[in-house]
Amino acid sequence: EVQLVESGGGLVQPGGSLRLSCAASGFTFSSYWMSWVRLRQAPGKGLEWVANIKQDGSEKYYVDSVEGRITISRDNAKNSLFLQMNSLSAEDTAVYYCARTKQDGYSSRYFDYWGQGALVTVSS
Amino acid sequence: SYELTQPPSVSVSPGQTASITCSGHKLGDKYAFWYQQKPGQSPVLIIYLDSKRPSGIPERFSGSNSGNTATLTISGTQAMDEADYYCQAWDSNTYVFGTGTKVTVL
């Protein structure tokens, strides 16, 4: 059974930093792209893809709004995915999900398994 | 940047059919995916590659995609189908989600 378990969420002040972790099990972690997706908590907000990383970590992509502030990484030996978040603002308040990512070909790119999420609240 | 637009809400009576649209420029030239998210739970993939259902997803969920619009159809809607639904596509190295639709079963 595929399992993704996030940890590391919490309350952080504006301008602060936080590191999220995701422990994966039930599949060959090193064979998959992995992503972080967030659900913003503000009214009317929905799902937003944040970042993804290739199987060997050689390619990483980010949504424009987090470029330069957030870094995705992975440790295949420990079946773990990470998200280092710096210079946080209220706009980053969200539930952050770790998601296994399928990339079967051009345009066939989606998320087939999700973790339970980690809440990040940015507030003074 | 690429955008996907969904109606904010759809209401349906139990046993009836609910249709949720997802509009984007030439969306039919891309694959569309659909996720269901119930309050306090993680999103669940319910349709992939326009119209395929993952194992364990009920047959009452179906999808189509043509032109500028992808559509998720829930046939014989049940109370348990009350949730938020998001479409998703991939464009220029970016995973794009739709604005989301809240389905209410009255």
PDB file of C-alpha atoms in Angstrom:
ATOM      1  CA  GLU A   1       0.000   0.000   0.000  1.00  0.00           C
ATOM      2  CA  VAL A   2       1.339   3.391  -1.003  1.00  0.00           C
ATOM      3  CA  GLN A   3       1.781   5.670   1.990  1.00  0.00           C
ATOM      4  CA  LEU A   4       2.980   9.260   2.135  1.00  0.00           C
ATOM      5  CA  VAL A   5       3.310  10.863   5.552  1.00  0.00           C
ATOM      6  CA  GLU A   6       4.166  14.550   5.887  1.00  0.00           C
ATOM      7  CA  SER A   7       5.671  16.167   8.961  1.00  0.00           C
ATOM      8  CA  GLY A   8       7.214  19.452   9.981  1.00  0.00           C
ATOM      9  CA  GLY A   9       4.265  21.803   9.661  1.00  0.00           C
ATOM     10  CA  GLY A  10       3.477  24.446  12.244  1.00  0.00           C
ATOM     11  CA  LEU A  11       3.222  28.123  13.070  1.00  0.00           C
ATOM     12  CA  VAL A  12       5.977  30.400  11.795  1.00  0.00           C
ATOM     13  CA  GLN A  13       6.419  34.157  11.809  1.00  0.00           C
ATOM     14  CA  PRO A  14       6.521  36.163   8.583  1.00  0.00           C
ATOM     15  CA  GLY A  15      10.008  36.035   7.144  1.00  0.00           C
ATOM     16  CA  GLY A  16      10.731  32.767   8.911  1.00  0.00           C
ATOM     17  CA  SER A  17      11.677  29.331   7.647  1.00  0.00           C
ATOM     18  CA  LEU A  18      10.273  25.831   7.865  1.00  0.00           C
ATOM     19  CA  ARG A  19      11.263  22.431   6.508  1.00  0.00           C
ATOM     20  CA  LEU A  20       8.647  19.866   5.569  1.00  0.00           C
ATOM     21  CA  SER A  21       9.391  16.171   5.244  1.00  0.00           C
ATOM     22  CA  CYS A  22       7.501  13.358   3.562  1.00  0.00           C
ATOM     23  CA  ALA A  23       8.172   9.710   4.357  1.00  0.00           C
ATOM     24  CA  ALA A  24       7.226   7.370   1.528  1.00  0.00           C
ATOM     25  CA  SER A  25       6.535   3.639   1.682  1.00  0.00           C
ATOM     26  CA  GLY A  26       4.785   0.913  -0.262  1.00  0.00           C
ATOM     27  CA  PHE A  27       6.440   1.671  -3.614  1.00  0.00           C
ATOM     28  CA  THR A  28       9.869   2.123  -5.167  1.00  0.00           C
ATOM     29  CA  PHE A  29      10.420   5.751  -4.225  1.00  0.00           C
ATOM     30  CA  SER A  30      13.442   6.231  -6.450  1.00  0.00           C
ATOM     31  CA  SER A  31      11.396   5.370  -9.552  1.00  0.00           C
ATOM     32  CA  TYR A  32       8.997   8.296  -9.332  1.00  0.00           C
ATOM     33  CA  TRP A  33       8.918  12.024  -9.743  1.00  0.00           C
ATOM     34  CA  MET A  34       7.577  13.587  -6.560  1.00  0.00           C
ATOM     35  CA  SER A  35       5.782  16.853  -5.934  1.00  0.00           C
ATOM     36  CA  TRP A  36       4.498  19.233  -3.302  1.00  0.00           C
ATOM     37  CA  VAL A  37       1.014  20.650  -3.770  1.00  0.00           C
ATOM     38  CA  ARG A  38      -0.677  23.101  -1.415  1.00  0.00           C
ATOM     39  CA  LEU A  39      -4.233  23.991  -0.509  1.00  0.00           C
ATOM     40  CA  ARG A  40      -4.313  27.593   0.543  1.00  0.00           C
ATOM     41  CA  GLN A  41      -6.478  28.367   3.532  1.00  0.00           C
ATOM     42  CA  ALA A  42      -7.824  31.721   2.377  1.00  0.00           C
ATOM     43  CA  PRO A  43     -11.483  31.730   1.259  1.00  0.00           C
ATOM     44  CA  GLY A  44     -11.910  30.913  -2.387  1.00  0.00           C
ATOM     45  CA  LYS A  45      -8.471  29.407  -2.735  1.00  0.00           C
ATOM     46  CA  GLY A  46      -7.847  25.959  -4.159  1.00  0.00           C
ATOM     47  CA  LEU A  47      -5.075  23.559  -4.994  1.00  0.00           C
ATOM     48  CA  GLU A  48      -1.764  24.891  -6.256  1.00  0.00           C
ATOM     49  CA  TRP A  49       1.216  22.899  -7.442  1.00  0.00           C
ATOM     50  CA  VAL A  50       4.365  24.135  -5.692  1.00  0.00           C
ATOM     51  CA  ALA A  51       7.337  22.107  -6.911  1.00  0.00           C
ATOM     52  CA  ASN A  52       8.447  18.771  -8.288  1.00  0.00           C
ATOM     53  CA  ILE A  53      11.651  16.774  -8.517  1.00  0.00           C
ATOM     54  CA  LYS A  54      12.914  14.073 -10.839  1.00  0.00           C
ATOM     55  CA  GLN A  55      13.717  10.569  -9.676  1.00  0.00           C
ATOM     56  CA  ASP A  56      17.452  11.247  -9.230  1.00  0.00           C
ATOM     57  CA  GLY A  57      17.036  14.861  -8.131  1.00  0.00           C
ATOM     58  CA  SER A  58      18.674  16.210 -11.275  1.00  0.00           C
ATOM     59  CA  GLU A  59      15.655  18.273 -12.348  1.00  0.00           C
ATOM     60  CA  LYS A  60      13.514  20.514 -10.181  1.00  0.00           C
ATOM     61  CA  TYR A  61      10.690  22.845 -11.141  1.00  0.00           C
ATOM     62  CA  TYR A  62       8.822  25.474  -9.144  1.00  0.00           C
ATOM     63  CA  VAL A  63       5.746  27.631  -9.453  1.00  0.00           C
ATOM     64  CA  ASP A  64       6.795  31.232 -10.092  1.00  0.00           C
ATOM     65  CA  SER A  65       5.474  32.511  -6.757  1.00  0.00           C
ATOM     66  CA  VAL A  66       7.932  30.408  -4.726  1.00  0.00           C
ATOM     67  CA  GLU A  67      10.980  30.509  -7.010  1.00  0.00           C
ATOM     68  CA  GLY A  68      14.065  31.484  -5.019  1.00  0.00           C
ATOM     69  CA  ARG A  69      12.386  31.015  -1.618  1.00  0.00           C
ATOM     70  CA  ILE A  70      11.520  27.331  -1.616  1.00  0.00           C
ATOM     71  CA  THR A  71      13.722  24.322  -2.384  1.00  0.00           C
ATOM     72  CA  ILE A  72      12.591  20.774  -3.047  1.00  0.00           C
ATOM     73  CA  SER A  73      14.952  17.871  -2.413  1.00  0.00           C
ATOM     74  CA  ARG A  74      14.887  14.124  -1.837  1.00  0.00           C
ATOM     75  CA  ASP A  75      16.874  11.326  -0.207  1.00  0.00           C
ATOM     76  CA  ASN A  76      16.229   8.095  -2.075  1.00  0.00           C
ATOM     77  CA  ALA A  77      18.195   6.066   0.461  1.00  0.00           C
ATOM     78  CA  LYS A  78      15.708   7.149   3.120  1.00  0.00           C
ATOM     79  CA  ASN A  79      12.618   7.238   0.884  1.00  0.00           C
ATOM     80  CA  SER A  80      12.088  10.841   1.852  1.00  0.00           C
ATOM     81  CA  LEU A  81      11.021  14.068   0.184  1.00  0.00           C
ATOM     82  CA  PHE A  82      11.681  17.542   1.602  1.00  0.00           C
ATOM     83  CA  LEU A  83      10.553  21.128   1.143  1.00  0.00           C
ATOM     84  CA  GLN A  84      12.710  23.889   2.575  1.00  0.00           C
ATOM     85  CA  MET A  85      10.692  27.092   2.809  1.00  0.00           C
ATOM     86  CA  ASN A  86      12.322  30.457   3.509  1.00  0.00           C
ATOM     87  CA  SER A  87      11.124  34.077   3.616  1.00  0.00           C
ATOM     88  CA  LEU A  88       7.616  32.907   4.344  1.00  0.00           C
ATOM     89  CA  SER A  89       4.627  35.251   4.112  1.00  0.00           C
ATOM     90  CA  ALA A  90       0.940  34.985   4.924  1.00  0.00           C
ATOM     91  CA  GLU A  91       0.373  33.978   1.296  1.00  0.00           C
ATOM     92  CA  ASP A  92       2.205  30.721   2.037  1.00  0.00           C
ATOM     93  CA  THR A  93      -0.305  29.684   4.697  1.00  0.00           C
ATOM     94  CA  ALA A  94      -1.672  26.385   3.427  1.00  0.00           C
ATOM     95  CA  VAL A  95      -1.896  22.655   3.870  1.00  0.00           C
ATOM     96  CA  TYR A  96       1.070  21.184   2.020  1.00  0.00           C
ATOM     97  CA  TYR A  97       0.659  17.756   0.424  1.00  0.00           C
ATOM     98  CA  CYS A  98       3.335  15.406  -0.717  1.00  0.00           C
ATOM     99  CA  ALA A  99       2.190  13.676  -3.927  1.00  0.00           C
ATOM    100  CA  ARG A 100       3.530  10.855  -6.028  1.00  0.00           C
ATOM    101  CA  THR A 101       3.762  12.138  -9.560  1.00  0.00           C
ATOM    102  CA  LYS A 102       3.123  10.247 -12.762  1.00  0.00           C
ATOM    103  CA  GLN A 103       4.871  11.470 -15.872  1.00  0.00           C
ATOM    104  CA  ASP A 104       4.007   8.978 -18.586  1.00  0.00           C
ATOM    105  CA  GLY A 105       4.591  11.244 -21.535  1.00  0.00           C
ATOM    106  CA  TYR A 106       3.991  14.704 -22.875  1.00  0.00           C
ATOM    107  CA  SER A 107       0.905  16.118 -21.169  1.00  0.00           C
ATOM    108  CA  SER A 108       0.301  12.925 -19.186  1.00  0.00           C
ATOM    109  CA  ARG A 109       1.455  14.341 -15.881  1.00  0.00           C
ATOM    110  CA  TYR A 110      -0.588  14.051 -12.707  1.00  0.00           C
ATOM    111  CA  PHE A 111      -0.684  13.028  -9.063  1.00  0.00           C
ATOM    112  CA  ASP A 112      -1.840   9.505  -8.269  1.00  0.00           C
ATOM    113  CA  TYR A 113      -1.243   9.333  -4.508  1.00  0.00           C
ATOM    114  CA  TRP A 114      -1.329  12.059  -1.876  1.00  0.00           C
ATOM    115  CA  GLY A 115      -0.258  12.318   1.741  1.00  0.00           C
ATOM    116  CA  GLN A 116      -2.531  13.526   4.527  1.00  0.00           C
ATOM    117  CA  GLY A 117      -1.007  17.004   4.467  1.00  0.00           C
ATOM    118  CA  ALA A 118       0.936  19.293   6.813  1.00  0.00           C
ATOM    119  CA  LEU A 119      -0.508  22.630   7.889  1.00  0.00           C
ATOM    120  CA  VAL A 120       1.787  25.631   7.628  1.00  0.00           C
ATOM    121  CA  THR A 121       0.538  28.839   9.219  1.00  0.00           C
ATOM    122  CA  VAL A 122       2.473  32.056   8.712  1.00  0.00           C
ATOM    123  CA  SER A 123       1.412  34.636  11.264  1.00  0.00           C
ATOM    124  CA  SER A 124       2.851  36.969  13.874  1.00  0.00           C
TER     125      SER A 124
ATOM    126  CA  SER B   1       0.116  31.486 -17.821  1.00  0.00           C
ATOM    127  CA  TYR B   2      -2.386  28.756 -18.509  1.00  0.00           C
ATOM    128  CA  GLU B   3      -5.700  28.881 -16.645  1.00  0.00           C
ATOM    129  CA  LEU B   4      -8.494  26.394 -16.018  1.00  0.00           C
ATOM    130  CA  THR B   5     -11.923  27.703 -15.034  1.00  0.00           C
ATOM    131  CA  GLN B   6     -14.629  25.755 -13.211  1.00  0.00           C
ATOM    132  CA  PRO B   7     -18.046  26.815 -11.892  1.00  0.00           C
ATOM    133  CA  PRO B   8     -17.784  27.601  -8.163  1.00  0.00           C
ATOM    134  CA  SER B   9     -20.679  25.364  -7.241  1.00  0.00           C
ATOM    135  CA  VAL B  10     -23.012  22.691  -8.578  1.00  0.00           C
ATOM    136  CA  SER B  11     -26.110  21.409  -6.812  1.00  0.00           C
ATOM    137  CA  VAL B  12     -27.660  18.036  -7.542  1.00  0.00           C
ATOM    138  CA  SER B  13     -30.424  15.879  -6.092  1.00  0.00           C
ATOM    139  CA  PRO B  14     -29.604  12.346  -4.950  1.00  0.00           C
ATOM    140  CA  GLY B  15     -29.789   9.909  -7.840  1.00  0.00           C
ATOM    141  CA  GLN B  16     -29.492  12.618 -10.465  1.00  0.00           C
ATOM    142  CA  THR B  17     -26.587  13.478 -12.754  1.00  0.00           C
ATOM    143  CA  ALA B  18     -24.067  16.197 -11.975  1.00  0.00           C
ATOM    144  CA  SER B  19     -21.816  17.683 -14.643  1.00  0.00           C
ATOM    145  CA  ILE B  20     -18.779  19.777 -13.809  1.00  0.00           C
ATOM    146  CA  THR B  21     -17.011  21.675 -16.572  1.00  0.00           C
ATOM    147  CA  CYS B  22     -13.387  22.726 -16.788  1.00  0.00           C
ATOM    148  CA  SER B  23     -12.506  25.305 -19.432  1.00  0.00           C
ATOM    149  CA  GLY B  24      -9.096  26.160 -20.804  1.00  0.00           C
ATOM    150  CA  HIS B  25      -7.569  27.231 -24.109  1.00  0.00           C
ATOM    151  CA  LYS B  26      -7.353  24.142 -26.357  1.00  0.00           C
ATOM    152  CA  LEU B  27      -7.720  21.909 -23.307  1.00  0.00           C
ATOM    153  CA  GLY B  28      -8.782  19.106 -25.633  1.00  0.00           C
ATOM    154  CA  ASP B  29      -5.217  19.028 -26.982  1.00  0.00           C
ATOM    155  CA  LYS B  30      -3.986  18.122 -23.510  1.00  0.00           C
ATOM    156  CA  TYR B  31      -4.933  15.434 -21.018  1.00  0.00           C
ATOM    157  CA  ALA B  32      -7.340  16.342 -18.235  1.00  0.00           C
ATOM    158  CA  PHE B  33      -7.350  14.864 -14.751  1.00  0.00           C
ATOM    159  CA  TRP B  34      -9.894  15.140 -11.951  1.00  0.00           C
ATOM    160  CA  TYR B  35      -9.537  15.017  -8.164  1.00  0.00           C
ATOM    161  CA  GLN B  36     -12.133  14.772  -5.408  1.00  0.00           C
ATOM    162  CA  GLN B  37     -11.444  16.376  -2.044  1.00  0.00           C
ATOM    163  CA  LYS B  38     -13.753  15.968   0.926  1.00  0.00           C
ATOM    164  CA  PRO B  39     -13.491  18.304   3.940  1.00  0.00           C
ATOM    165  CA  GLY B  40     -10.464  17.528   6.064  1.00  0.00           C
ATOM    166  CA  GLN B  41      -9.210  14.862   3.662  1.00  0.00           C
ATOM    167  CA  SER B  42      -6.536  14.654   0.994  1.00  0.00           C
ATOM    168  CA  PRO B  43      -7.386  14.907  -2.705  1.00  0.00           C
ATOM    169  CA  VAL B  44      -8.114  11.629  -4.481  1.00  0.00           C
ATOM    170  CA  LEU B  45      -7.509  11.028  -8.189  1.00  0.00           C
ATOM    171  CA  ILE B  46     -10.826   9.976  -9.738  1.00  0.00           C
ATOM    172  CA  ILE B  47     -10.214  10.453 -13.485  1.00  0.00           C
ATOM    173  CA  TYR B  48      -6.941  10.354 -15.405  1.00  0.00           C
ATOM    174  CA  LEU B  49      -6.102  10.689 -19.083  1.00  0.00           C
ATOM    175  CA  ASP B  50      -9.459  12.394 -19.758  1.00  0.00           C
ATOM    176  CA  SER B  51     -11.707   9.417 -19.065  1.00  0.00           C
ATOM    177  CA  LYS B  52      -9.949   6.580 -17.245  1.00  0.00           C
ATOM    178  CA  ARG B  53     -10.900   5.586 -13.701  1.00  0.00           C
ATOM    179  CA  PRO B  54      -8.275   4.386 -11.220  1.00  0.00           C
ATOM    180  CA  SER B  55      -8.927   1.112  -9.458  1.00  0.00           C
ATOM    181  CA  GLY B  56     -11.549   1.502  -6.762  1.00  0.00           C
ATOM    182  CA  ILE B  57     -13.276   4.547  -8.243  1.00  0.00           C
ATOM    183  CA  PRO B  58     -17.000   3.882  -8.835  1.00  0.00           C
ATOM    184  CA  GLU B  59     -18.303   3.626 -12.383  1.00  0.00           C
ATOM    185  CA  ARG B  60     -20.674   6.538 -11.786  1.00  0.00           C
ATOM    186  CA  PHE B  61     -17.696   8.847 -12.298  1.00  0.00           C
ATOM    187  CA  SER B  62     -16.845   9.512 -15.951  1.00  0.00           C
ATOM    188  CA  GLY B  63     -14.904  12.099 -17.906  1.00  0.00           C
ATOM    189  CA  SER B  64     -14.578  13.575 -21.362  1.00  0.00           C
ATOM    190  CA  ASN B  65     -12.405  16.237 -22.974  1.00  0.00           C
ATOM    191  CA  SER B  66     -12.804  18.036 -26.274  1.00  0.00           C
ATOM    192  CA  GLY B  67     -12.240  21.487 -27.685  1.00  0.00           C
ATOM    193  CA  ASN B  68     -11.794  23.912 -24.815  1.00  0.00           C
ATOM    194  CA  THR B  69     -13.748  21.947 -22.212  1.00  0.00           C
ATOM    195  CA  ALA B  70     -13.273  18.872 -20.056  1.00  0.00           C
ATOM    196  CA  THR B  71     -16.299  17.514 -18.235  1.00  0.00           C
ATOM    197  CA  LEU B  72     -16.642  15.341 -15.152  1.00  0.00           C
ATOM    198  CA  THR B  73     -19.990  13.573 -14.911  1.00  0.00           C
ATOM    199  CA  ILE B  74     -21.349  11.934 -11.801  1.00  0.00           C
ATOM    200  CA  SER B  75     -24.260   9.643 -12.643  1.00  0.00           C
ATOM    201  CA  GLY B  76     -26.651   8.572  -9.922  1.00  0.00           C
ATOM    202  CA  THR B  77     -25.090  11.013  -7.471  1.00  0.00           C
ATOM    203  CA  GLN B  78     -24.895   9.853  -3.872  1.00  0.00           C
ATOM    204  CA  ALA B  79     -24.648  11.839  -0.668  1.00  0.00           C
ATOM    205  CA  MET B  80     -21.059  10.629  -0.268  1.00  0.00           C
ATOM    206  CA  ASP B  81     -20.146  12.446  -3.497  1.00  0.00           C
ATOM    207  CA  GLU B  82     -20.534  15.821  -1.819  1.00  0.00           C
ATOM    208  CA  ALA B  83     -17.051  17.320  -2.077  1.00  0.00           C
ATOM    209  CA  ASP B  84     -14.812  19.767  -3.892  1.00  0.00           C
ATOM    210  CA  TYR B  85     -13.697  18.713  -7.362  1.00  0.00           C
ATOM    211  CA  TYR B  86     -10.644  20.008  -9.189  1.00  0.00           C
ATOM    212  CA  CYS B  87      -9.560  19.506 -12.768  1.00  0.00           C
ATOM    213  CA  GLN B  88      -5.872  19.551 -13.659  1.00  0.00           C
ATOM    214  CA  ALA B  89      -3.737  19.723 -16.795  1.00  0.00           C
ATOM    215  CA  TRP B  90      -0.075  20.137 -17.574  1.00  0.00           C
ATOM    216  CA  ASP B  91       1.291  23.072 -19.546  1.00  0.00           C
ATOM    217  CA  SER B  92       4.826  24.384 -20.037  1.00  0.00           C
ATOM    218  CA  ASN B  93       6.405  22.501 -17.131  1.00  0.00           C
ATOM    219  CA  THR B  94       3.583  23.579 -14.835  1.00  0.00           C
ATOM    220  CA  TYR B  95       0.807  21.546 -13.285  1.00  0.00           C
ATOM    221  CA  VAL B  96      -2.303  23.707 -13.504  1.00  0.00           C
ATOM    222  CA  PHE B  97      -5.354  23.145 -11.333  1.00  0.00           C
ATOM    223  CA  GLY B  98      -8.814  24.411 -12.029  1.00  0.00           C
ATOM    224  CA  THR B  99     -10.492  26.869  -9.688  1.00  0.00           C
ATOM    225  CA  GLY B 100     -12.491  24.091  -8.047  1.00  0.00           C
ATOM    226  CA  THR B 101     -16.187  23.224  -7.848  1.00  0.00           C
ATOM    227  CA  LYS B 102     -18.135  22.495  -4.705  1.00  0.00           C
ATOM    228  CA  VAL B 103     -20.740  19.811  -5.342  1.00  0.00           C
ATOM    229  CA  THR B 104     -23.700  19.890  -2.988  1.00  0.00           C
ATOM    230  CA  VAL B 105     -26.110  16.964  -2.873  1.00  0.00           C
ATOM    231  CA  LEU B 106     -29.474  18.373  -1.803  1.00  0.00           C
TER     232      LEU B 106
END
